[in-house]
Short mmCIF file of C-alpha atoms and ligand atoms in Angstrom, two decimals:
data_model
loop_
_atom_site.label_atom_id
_atom_site.label_comp_id
_atom_site.label_asym_id
_atom_site.label_seq_id
_atom_site.Cartn_x
_atom_site.Cartn_y
_atom_site.Cartn_z
CA MET A 1 -17.22 -24.36 4.42
CA LEU A 2 -16.42 -22.76 1.24
CA LYS A 3 -15.93 -24.96 -1.81
CA TYR A 4 -13.84 -24.42 -5.06
CA LYS A 5 -12.16 -25.79 -7.70
CA ASN A 6 -8.34 -25.68 -6.89
CA ILE A 7 -7.75 -23.77 -3.58
CA SER A 8 -8.00 -26.14 -0.55
CA VAL A 9 -9.29 -24.69 2.22
CA PRO A 10 -7.60 -25.61 5.27
CA ASP A 11 -9.55 -28.00 7.54
CA LYS A 12 -8.80 -26.07 11.12
CA GLY A 13 -9.36 -22.61 11.78
CA GLU A 14 -11.33 -19.65 11.21
CA LYS A 15 -13.82 -17.40 8.83
CA ILE A 16 -12.44 -13.96 9.96
CA GLU A 17 -16.09 -12.31 10.29
CA VAL A 18 -16.84 -8.63 9.73
CA ASP A 19 -18.87 -6.46 12.13
CA GLY A 20 -19.95 -2.61 10.53
CA ALA A 21 -16.66 -1.19 10.87
CA ASN A 22 -14.47 -3.66 13.33
CA LEU A 23 -13.34 -7.32 11.98
CA ILE A 24 -14.54 -10.29 14.43
CA VAL A 25 -11.12 -12.72 14.35
CA GLY A 26 -10.86 -15.98 16.28
CA ASP A 27 -7.84 -17.72 17.63
CA SER A 28 -6.52 -20.03 13.88
CA PRO A 29 -7.85 -17.13 11.32
CA ILE A 30 -7.96 -18.84 7.94
CA ILE A 31 -5.84 -16.15 5.83
CA PRO A 32 -5.38 -16.65 2.47
CA PHE A 33 -1.82 -15.26 0.22
CA ILE A 34 -0.87 -15.50 -3.03
CA GLU A 35 3.36 -15.97 -2.82
CA GLY A 36 3.91 -14.58 -6.19
CA ASP A 37 5.84 -14.10 -8.99
CA GLY A 38 9.79 -13.55 -9.58
CA ILE A 39 11.38 -13.63 -6.10
CA GLY A 40 7.17 -13.94 -4.22
CA PRO A 41 8.35 -17.50 -3.32
CA ASP A 42 11.57 -16.65 -2.02
CA ILE A 43 10.03 -14.11 0.04
CA TRP A 44 6.83 -15.27 1.31
CA LYS A 45 8.75 -18.15 3.06
CA ALA A 46 10.34 -15.98 4.62
CA ALA A 47 7.79 -13.37 5.81
CA GLN A 48 5.29 -16.83 6.30
CA PHE A 49 8.53 -18.27 8.92
CA VAL A 50 8.64 -14.75 10.66
CA LEU A 51 5.33 -14.31 10.73
CA ASP A 52 4.15 -17.37 12.10
CA ASN A 53 6.82 -18.22 14.60
CA ALA A 54 6.28 -14.48 16.34
CA VAL A 55 2.41 -15.34 17.00
CA LYS A 56 3.83 -19.13 18.16
CA LYS A 57 6.45 -16.85 20.54
CA THR A 58 3.77 -14.20 21.32
CA TYR A 59 0.64 -15.93 22.32
CA ASN A 60 2.35 -19.63 23.41
CA ASN A 61 0.88 -21.46 21.36
CA LYS A 62 -2.98 -19.94 21.67
CA ARG A 63 -2.98 -18.17 18.45
CA LYS A 64 -2.21 -19.22 14.89
CA ILE A 65 -2.97 -18.38 11.33
CA GLU A 66 -4.41 -21.50 9.23
CA TRP A 67 -2.81 -20.43 5.57
CA MET A 68 -4.42 -21.43 2.45
CA GLU A 69 -2.51 -20.66 -0.38
CA ILE A 70 -5.22 -18.79 -3.41
CA TYR A 71 -3.79 -17.79 -7.10
CA ALA A 72 -2.61 -15.62 -9.02
CA GLY A 73 0.35 -15.06 -11.89
CA ASP A 74 2.56 -17.04 -12.74
CA LYS A 75 1.66 -20.08 -10.81
CA ALA A 76 -2.48 -19.94 -11.48
CA VAL A 77 -1.89 -19.98 -14.90
CA ARG A 78 -0.15 -23.05 -14.27
CA VAL A 79 -2.51 -24.33 -11.89
CA TYR A 80 -6.02 -23.07 -13.80
CA GLY A 81 -4.52 -23.13 -17.53
CA LYS A 82 -3.96 -20.73 -20.09
CA ASN A 83 -4.87 -17.01 -19.31
CA GLN A 84 -6.35 -17.37 -15.94
CA TRP A 85 -3.63 -14.84 -14.39
CA LEU A 86 -6.84 -13.72 -11.81
CA PRO A 87 -9.08 -16.80 -11.24
CA ASN A 88 -12.48 -15.88 -10.50
CA GLU A 89 -11.99 -17.51 -7.18
CA THR A 90 -9.02 -15.75 -5.98
CA ILE A 91 -11.13 -13.05 -5.89
CA ASP A 92 -13.91 -14.99 -4.30
CA ALA A 93 -11.56 -16.36 -1.90
CA ILE A 94 -10.09 -12.44 -0.90
CA LYS A 95 -14.00 -11.52 -0.22
CA ASN A 96 -14.88 -14.45 1.75
CA PHE A 97 -11.59 -14.99 3.41
CA THR A 98 -12.03 -10.87 4.41
CA VAL A 99 -7.83 -10.54 5.15
CA ALA A 100 -4.94 -11.73 3.18
CA ILE A 101 -1.37 -11.02 1.87
CA LYS A 102 -0.02 -10.99 -1.08
CA GLY A 103 4.55 -11.01 -2.88
CA PRO A 104 5.27 -9.09 -6.28
CA LEU A 105 2.58 -10.01 -9.26
CA THR A 106 4.29 -10.32 -13.44
CA THR A 107 2.70 -8.02 -15.41
CA PRO A 108 0.88 -10.34 -18.14
CA ILE A 109 1.90 -9.34 -21.57
CA SER A 110 -1.72 -11.50 -22.97
CA GLY A 111 -4.37 -12.23 -21.87
CA GLY A 112 -6.61 -8.95 -21.61
CA ILE A 113 -4.67 -7.96 -18.41
CA ARG A 114 -2.85 -4.51 -18.34
CA SER A 115 -1.96 -5.68 -14.94
CA LEU A 116 -3.28 -7.66 -11.74
CA ASN A 117 -1.78 -5.02 -8.88
CA VAL A 118 -4.98 -2.48 -11.26
CA ALA A 119 -7.71 -5.31 -11.39
CA LEU A 120 -7.14 -6.66 -7.98
CA ARG A 121 -7.70 -3.26 -6.25
CA GLN A 122 -10.73 -2.71 -8.97
CA LYS A 123 -12.41 -5.99 -8.66
CA LEU A 124 -12.21 -5.96 -4.80
CA ASP A 125 -12.70 -2.41 -4.52
CA LEU A 126 -9.01 -1.76 -2.56
CA PHE A 127 -9.74 2.53 -2.62
CA ALA A 128 -6.69 2.89 -0.10
CA SER A 129 -3.37 2.20 -0.64
CA VAL A 130 -1.76 2.38 2.73
CA ARG A 131 1.81 2.80 2.69
CA PRO A 132 3.88 3.42 5.91
CA ILE A 133 7.35 5.32 5.44
CA ARG A 134 9.64 5.34 8.64
CA TYR A 135 13.35 4.54 9.36
CA PHE A 136 14.92 1.42 11.01
CA THR A 137 17.98 2.87 12.74
CA GLY A 138 21.05 1.91 10.73
CA VAL A 139 19.45 0.40 7.24
CA PRO A 140 21.44 2.85 4.35
CA SER A 141 19.71 6.22 3.07
CA PRO A 142 20.40 8.08 0.47
CA VAL A 143 19.83 11.36 3.37
CA LYS A 144 21.53 13.05 6.93
CA ARG A 145 18.06 12.58 8.95
CA PRO A 146 16.40 9.69 7.78
CA GLN A 147 15.03 9.43 11.10
CA ASP A 148 13.08 12.07 10.46
CA LEU A 149 10.39 11.01 7.50
CA ASN A 150 7.48 8.68 9.36
CA VAL A 151 5.19 9.49 7.29
CA ILE A 152 1.85 7.46 6.20
CA ILE A 153 -0.18 7.79 2.37
CA PHE A 154 -2.97 6.78 1.90
CA ARG A 155 -3.49 6.59 -1.94
CA GLU A 156 -6.45 6.39 -4.21
CA ASN A 157 -6.21 3.48 -5.20
CA THR A 158 -9.32 3.16 -8.71
CA GLU A 159 -9.56 6.49 -10.07
CA ASP A 160 -7.41 8.91 -11.72
CA LEU A 161 -5.28 8.11 -14.92
CA TYR A 162 -5.14 4.35 -13.70
CA THR A 163 -8.70 3.17 -14.76
CA GLY A 164 -6.60 2.87 -18.16
CA ILE A 165 -9.86 4.92 -20.77
CA GLU A 166 -6.83 5.87 -23.45
CA PHE A 167 -6.65 6.05 -27.40
CA LYS A 168 -3.86 5.57 -28.81
CA SER A 169 -2.76 7.48 -31.57
CA GLY A 170 -3.88 7.25 -35.19
CA THR A 171 -6.95 4.93 -34.24
CA LYS A 172 -10.43 5.90 -35.15
CA ASP A 173 -11.47 5.94 -31.54
CA ASN A 174 -8.43 8.36 -30.92
CA ASN A 175 -9.15 10.81 -33.66
CA LYS A 176 -13.35 10.42 -32.64
CA VAL A 177 -11.90 11.87 -29.32
CA LEU A 178 -9.72 14.24 -30.85
CA ASN A 179 -12.82 16.03 -32.45
CA PHE A 180 -15.02 16.06 -30.44
CA LEU A 181 -12.85 18.06 -28.13
CA ASN A 182 -11.40 19.98 -31.12
CA TYR A 183 -14.89 20.90 -33.35
CA GLU A 184 -17.43 21.00 -29.95
CA PHE A 185 -15.29 22.69 -27.27
CA LYS A 186 -13.44 24.35 -29.29
CA LYS A 187 -9.63 23.10 -27.91
CA ASN A 188 -6.37 22.85 -30.61
CA ILE A 189 -5.26 19.29 -29.75
CA ARG A 190 -2.46 18.35 -31.59
CA ASP A 191 -2.56 17.08 -34.64
CA GLY A 192 -1.34 12.21 -33.31
CA SER A 193 -1.92 12.99 -29.64
CA GLY A 194 -2.12 9.61 -27.45
CA ILE A 195 -5.60 10.60 -25.77
CA GLY A 196 -5.88 9.25 -21.38
CA ILE A 197 -8.74 10.53 -19.47
CA LYS A 198 -7.82 11.55 -16.20
CA LEU A 199 -10.85 10.83 -13.47
CA ILE A 200 -11.81 11.83 -9.86
CA SER A 201 -14.45 11.43 -8.34
CA GLU A 202 -16.57 13.45 -5.61
CA PHE A 203 -17.09 9.99 -4.14
CA GLY A 204 -13.81 8.46 -3.85
CA SER A 205 -11.96 11.63 -2.78
CA THR A 206 -14.39 11.41 0.26
CA ARG A 207 -13.41 7.39 1.25
CA LEU A 208 -10.59 7.75 0.92
CA VAL A 209 -9.70 11.18 2.78
CA GLN A 210 -12.51 9.68 5.63
CA LYS A 211 -9.83 6.50 5.34
CA ALA A 212 -7.04 9.14 6.16
CA ILE A 213 -8.76 10.71 8.41
CA GLU A 214 -9.81 7.71 10.53
CA TYR A 215 -6.60 6.51 10.11
CA ALA A 216 -5.23 10.20 12.21
CA ILE A 217 -7.82 10.17 15.42
CA ASP A 218 -7.66 5.89 16.16
CA ASN A 219 -3.04 6.61 15.94
CA ASP A 220 -3.18 10.06 18.21
CA LYS A 221 -1.99 11.93 14.88
CA LYS A 222 -2.11 15.61 14.70
CA SER A 223 -2.81 15.99 10.85
CA VAL A 224 -3.26 15.26 7.54
CA THR A 225 -2.29 16.52 4.73
CA LEU A 226 -3.80 16.51 1.19
CA VAL A 227 -1.28 16.71 -1.76
CA HIS A 228 -2.83 17.23 -5.69
CA LYS A 229 -1.68 19.11 -8.42
CA GLY A 230 -5.18 21.18 -8.43
CA ASN A 231 -3.09 24.58 -9.52
CA ILE A 232 -2.64 22.50 -13.10
CA MET A 233 -5.79 19.80 -12.68
CA LYS A 234 -8.57 22.45 -11.31
CA TYR A 235 -11.40 20.08 -11.60
CA THR A 236 -9.60 16.64 -10.56
CA GLU A 237 -6.73 17.67 -8.58
CA GLY A 238 -8.21 21.09 -7.35
CA ALA A 239 -11.78 19.07 -6.99
CA PHE A 240 -9.94 16.26 -4.90
CA ARG A 241 -7.64 19.24 -1.91
CA ASP A 242 -12.23 20.61 -1.70
CA TRP A 243 -13.64 17.41 -1.67
CA GLY A 244 -11.06 16.42 1.33
CA TYR A 245 -12.07 19.57 2.34
CA LYS A 246 -15.11 19.03 2.51
CA ALA A 247 -15.24 15.75 4.14
CA ALA A 248 -13.18 17.10 7.12
CA LYS A 249 -16.29 19.17 8.12
CA LYS A 250 -18.55 17.30 7.22
CA PHE A 251 -17.32 14.37 8.97
CA PHE A 252 -14.90 15.47 11.76
CA GLY A 253 -16.26 19.01 12.18
CA ASP A 254 -15.95 19.02 15.87
CA ILE A 255 -12.25 17.75 15.65
CA THR A 256 -10.65 19.12 12.53
CA ILE A 257 -9.19 22.82 11.69
CA THR A 258 -7.69 24.75 9.15
CA GLU A 259 -4.45 26.16 8.40
CA ASP A 260 -6.30 29.69 8.50
CA ASP A 261 -8.48 28.78 11.66
CA LEU A 262 -4.96 27.68 13.10
CA ARG A 263 -3.27 30.56 11.49
CA ASP A 264 -6.85 32.93 12.57
CA LYS A 265 -8.79 31.39 16.05
CA TYR A 266 -5.96 29.73 17.57
CA LYS A 267 -2.96 31.60 17.00
CA GLY A 268 -0.41 29.37 15.59
CA VAL A 269 -0.83 26.47 18.27
CA LEU A 270 -2.82 23.58 17.99
CA PRO A 271 -5.22 22.20 19.97
CA ILE A 272 -5.31 19.12 21.93
CA GLY A 273 -7.62 17.07 20.75
CA LYS A 274 -7.47 18.65 17.13
CA ILE A 275 -6.51 17.32 13.73
CA LEU A 276 -4.70 20.20 11.15
CA ILE A 277 -5.92 19.63 8.12
CA LYS A 278 -4.14 21.34 5.35
CA ASP A 279 -3.27 20.50 1.63
CA ARG A 280 0.34 20.60 0.01
CA ILE A 281 0.69 20.71 -4.37
CA ALA A 282 2.39 17.50 -5.21
CA ASP A 283 5.58 19.48 -6.56
CA ASN A 284 6.78 21.25 -3.50
CA MET A 285 5.28 17.82 -0.95
CA PHE A 286 8.29 16.49 -2.88
CA GLN A 287 10.07 19.59 -1.39
CA GLN A 288 8.58 19.27 1.92
CA LEU A 289 9.59 15.27 2.66
CA MET A 290 12.99 16.36 1.52
CA LEU A 291 13.49 19.67 3.35
CA ARG A 292 10.76 19.18 6.60
CA PRO A 293 9.87 15.74 6.79
CA THR A 294 8.77 15.79 10.80
CA GLU A 295 6.20 18.54 8.94
CA TYR A 296 4.18 16.09 8.43
CA GLU A 297 2.37 12.82 9.47
CA VAL A 298 -0.84 11.87 7.24
CA ILE A 299 -1.08 12.02 3.54
CA ALA A 300 -4.17 12.17 1.03
CA THR A 301 -3.26 12.12 -2.03
CA PRO A 302 -4.54 10.98 -5.51
CA ASN A 303 -3.50 7.45 -7.14
CA LEU A 304 -1.02 8.73 -9.88
CA ASN A 305 0.70 11.87 -7.05
CA GLY A 306 0.37 8.29 -4.40
CA ASP A 307 2.22 6.58 -6.23
CA TYR A 308 5.01 8.08 -7.54
CA LEU A 309 5.69 9.60 -3.69
CA SER A 310 6.01 6.89 -1.95
CA ASP A 311 8.36 5.61 -3.82
CA ALA A 312 10.37 7.70 -3.63
CA CYS A 313 9.59 8.09 0.41
CA ALA A 314 10.65 4.49 0.35
CA ALA A 315 13.58 5.59 -0.83
CA GLN A 316 14.68 7.67 1.27
CA VAL A 317 14.16 5.52 4.43
CA GLY A 318 16.08 2.63 2.29
CA GLY A 319 14.35 1.35 -0.37
CA LEU A 320 12.05 -0.64 -1.86
CA GLY A 321 12.31 -3.73 -0.69
CA PHE A 322 12.02 -2.17 2.94
CA ALA A 323 9.06 -1.05 2.19
CA PRO A 324 5.47 -2.25 2.92
CA GLY A 325 1.49 -1.93 2.39
CA ALA A 326 -2.28 -3.04 2.40
CA ASN A 327 -4.80 -2.51 -0.23
CA LEU A 328 -7.78 -1.58 1.53
CA SER A 329 -11.40 -1.69 1.58
CA TYR A 330 -14.60 -1.24 3.90
CA SER A 331 -14.40 -4.19 4.81
CA ILE A 332 -11.51 -6.42 2.80
CA GLY A 333 -7.51 -5.74 4.07
CA LEU A 334 -4.80 -6.76 1.38
CA PHE A 335 -1.31 -6.32 2.07
CA GLU A 336 1.55 -7.02 0.20
CA ALA A 337 5.39 -6.50 -1.41
CA THR A 338 5.30 -3.11 -2.92
CA HIS A 339 8.05 -4.22 -5.34
CA GLY A 340 7.68 -5.93 -8.46
CA THR A 341 9.20 -9.56 -9.73
CA ALA A 342 12.87 -8.47 -9.35
CA PRO A 343 13.25 -11.27 -11.56
CA LYS A 344 16.97 -11.93 -12.06
CA TYR A 345 17.01 -12.81 -8.48
CA ALA A 346 14.85 -15.18 -8.53
CA ASP A 347 14.95 -18.64 -6.93
CA LYS A 348 18.19 -17.47 -6.50
CA ASP A 349 16.97 -16.94 -1.82
CA LYS A 350 19.17 -13.88 -2.67
CA VAL A 351 17.03 -10.44 -2.18
CA ASN A 352 15.35 -8.21 0.78
CA PRO A 353 12.37 -10.34 2.58
CA GLY A 354 11.99 -6.90 4.57
CA SER A 355 9.07 -5.28 2.48
CA LEU A 356 6.34 -8.77 2.84
CA ILE A 357 7.24 -9.40 6.46
CA LEU A 358 6.78 -5.94 6.82
CA SER A 359 3.78 -6.30 5.35
CA GLY A 360 2.42 -8.48 7.36
CA VAL A 361 2.91 -6.76 9.73
CA MET A 362 0.92 -4.31 8.95
CA MET A 363 -1.38 -7.18 8.43
CA LEU A 364 -0.97 -8.74 12.23
CA GLU A 365 -1.81 -4.67 13.93
CA TYR A 366 -5.26 -4.81 11.07
CA LEU A 367 -6.45 -8.51 12.92
CA GLY A 368 -5.51 -6.72 16.37
CA TRP A 369 -2.64 -8.81 16.86
CA LYS A 370 -0.10 -5.68 18.17
CA GLU A 371 1.28 -7.54 20.34
CA ALA A 372 2.70 -10.50 17.44
CA ALA A 373 3.34 -7.12 15.37
CA LYS A 374 5.61 -5.20 18.29
CA GLU A 375 7.70 -7.90 18.42
CA ILE A 376 8.51 -8.18 14.68
CA GLU A 377 9.05 -5.23 14.43
CA LYS A 378 12.10 -5.58 17.81
CA ALA A 379 13.34 -8.46 16.31
CA ILE A 380 13.95 -6.75 13.08
CA LYS A 381 15.74 -3.50 15.28
CA ARG A 382 17.82 -5.84 16.67
CA THR A 383 18.67 -7.84 13.52
CA ILE A 384 19.95 -4.50 11.30
CA LYS A 385 21.54 -3.49 14.72
CA ALA A 386 23.41 -6.65 13.87
CA LYS A 387 24.09 -6.19 10.48
CA THR A 388 23.33 -9.09 9.00
CA VAL A 389 21.14 -8.63 5.96
CA THR A 390 20.24 -9.32 2.99
CA TYR A 391 22.88 -7.91 0.08
CA ASP A 392 20.59 -4.43 -0.95
CA PHE A 393 21.66 -3.54 2.80
CA ALA A 394 25.01 -5.35 3.01
CA ARG A 395 26.83 -3.44 -0.49
CA GLN A 396 25.75 -0.25 1.64
CA MET A 397 27.09 -0.95 4.72
CA SER A 398 30.40 -1.00 6.69
CA GLY A 399 31.22 -3.95 8.41
CA SER A 400 27.92 -5.68 7.60
CA LYS A 401 27.90 -8.95 7.43
CA GLU A 402 25.05 -10.39 4.09
CA VAL A 403 22.79 -13.06 4.54
CA LYS A 404 20.42 -14.58 2.15
CA CYS A 405 17.09 -14.81 2.19
CA SER A 406 15.50 -16.96 4.22
CA VAL A 407 18.94 -16.45 6.86
CA PHE A 408 17.75 -13.14 7.04
CA ALA A 409 14.30 -14.70 8.13
CA LYS A 410 16.04 -17.29 10.76
CA GLU A 411 18.32 -14.11 12.84
CA ILE A 412 14.57 -12.04 12.40
CA VAL A 413 13.04 -15.71 14.58
CA LYS A 414 16.38 -16.13 16.24
CA ASN A 415 16.01 -11.79 17.53
CA MET A 416 12.95 -12.87 19.27
CA LYS A 417 13.04 -12.55 23.61
P1 NAD B 501 10.65 -4.50 -9.66
O1 NAD B 501 10.60 -4.03 -8.25
O2 NAD B 501 10.97 -5.81 -9.58
O3 NAD B 501 12.56 -4.75 -9.08
C1 NAD B 501 13.36 -3.42 -9.60
C2 NAD B 501 14.95 -3.72 -8.39
O4 NAD B 501 14.41 -3.30 -7.05
C3 NAD B 501 15.77 -5.55 -8.91
O5 NAD B 501 15.91 -4.98 -10.38
C4 NAD B 501 16.00 -5.32 -7.74
O6 NAD B 501 16.97 -4.60 -7.90
C5 NAD B 501 15.59 -4.15 -6.96
N1 NAD B 501 14.08 -5.30 -6.05
C6 NAD B 501 12.62 -5.34 -6.40
N2 NAD B 501 12.96 -6.46 -4.74
C7 NAD B 501 14.00 -5.82 -4.12
C8 NAD B 501 13.80 -6.58 -3.29
N3 NAD B 501 13.09 -7.77 -2.04
N4 NAD B 501 14.70 -6.62 -2.27
C9 NAD B 501 16.46 -6.46 -3.37
N5 NAD B 501 15.89 -5.49 -4.05
C10 NAD B 501 14.77 -5.26 -4.47
O7 NAD B 501 10.45 -4.12 -10.42
P2 NAD B 501 10.37 -3.86 -12.19
O8 NAD B 501 11.86 -4.92 -12.73
O9 NAD B 501 10.00 -2.78 -12.46
O10 NAD B 501 9.43 -4.73 -12.47
C11 NAD B 501 9.43 -6.13 -12.83
C12 NAD B 501 8.20 -6.84 -12.50
O11 NAD B 501 7.81 -6.58 -11.50
C13 NAD B 501 7.23 -6.45 -14.13
O12 NAD B 501 6.34 -8.00 -14.27
C14 NAD B 501 6.29 -5.66 -13.28
O13 NAD B 501 5.00 -5.59 -13.47
C15 NAD B 501 6.30 -6.16 -11.77
N6 NAD B 501 5.48 -5.43 -10.79
C16 NAD B 501 5.38 -6.11 -9.35
C17 NAD B 501 4.37 -5.28 -8.21
C18 NAD B 501 3.60 -5.39 -7.36
O14 NAD B 501 2.91 -7.27 -7.72
N7 NAD B 501 3.33 -4.72 -6.51
C19 NAD B 501 5.21 -3.80 -8.59
C20 NAD B 501 5.80 -3.36 -9.04
C21 NAD B 501 6.34 -4.18 -10.31
#
């Protein structure tokens, strides 16, 4: 078994193996977890409790997750020492054990790391951020028909403005880049402008769109929408759209059609077994998801659009406290709460653990343990129906009973059959 300096590998259990596109999962997979900072320990405890009970009840004690703690954020600094926000061991353990789950992490203010989440995504090449957005009956929502929104967003996770290539106004490097653009390319950039570089590649766009279409195929979805701002940023966002259509044609040409095909060849009726590939300009897409949400199922989009769009969609169905997420590479799956560390609520056992629990549900589905995943979903629905909720929902639900984070988890477990 593998040896680490500060990570204790459980004696029991087995490593998940990867065989091409498939995972080989035993009855007691070892799964690394990062508890997270701020509210992380509270929501992790709650999520672990729910996941363990669901697995135990669903499989009559035949299956069990062997949890293995790994470290990032404040706790990593406590365990490994100064500036050790993201120890190499943590990265190695995720690579070795393939599937992991994490709570939210503080963004360090020193130590040369911009964001631990971005660092994790880049070091592990987790190129797809996957965010399912759907409504649980009874959750307070600001829109009239939140149940109409049921989409899954595939956000490119490694490129775009997030590569961190920036030049601060007034610095020598900034002047160099600015002069280069002004003189070599006859641009007219204002003095003192900050500069950030937007990078979108065919490689990055293709693999993301492929993943989105594969998901649509596996889950019987009828459309994949490429969301971009290609009308303005032609060679980055526009290229994403073009490469997306190209990937659809090249890898899935026999089952995908475009909106032109739909109109010209199929009289507007999608043939059975085909997937419609369409594209929408990002600003329009924000309207579309409010006004015509039922027309969208799977969305594939570059990093920045995906960042905005996933939070906006989450708000429509009840906010970030209930929005799960996963970061995927070809083989690794890192599941995570999508909100931050909410420091003012740390150690108060108060916040909503729903986001991390639902990320755990995604993780169970990823493992192929779909029955346990379903069990949790049903229990969550019953708990919300009974109006036993944490403060964030309670203040918006009349007749509700506000409970602590840990009690909410216990209620979910009680509501499992
Ligand atoms: P935040 O998501 O931590 O909190 C914003 C507000 O949202 C909170 O004050 C709270 O009212 C609400 N909220 C968040 N999670 C909730 C939950 N589970 N239940 C109920 N209400 C909840 O965002 P922030 O204040 O901008 O960021 C705080 C820290 O978290 C920063 O250091 C930031 O960099 C980090 N962050 C981490 C992640 C991540 O690890 N994925 C994501 C975003 C922010």
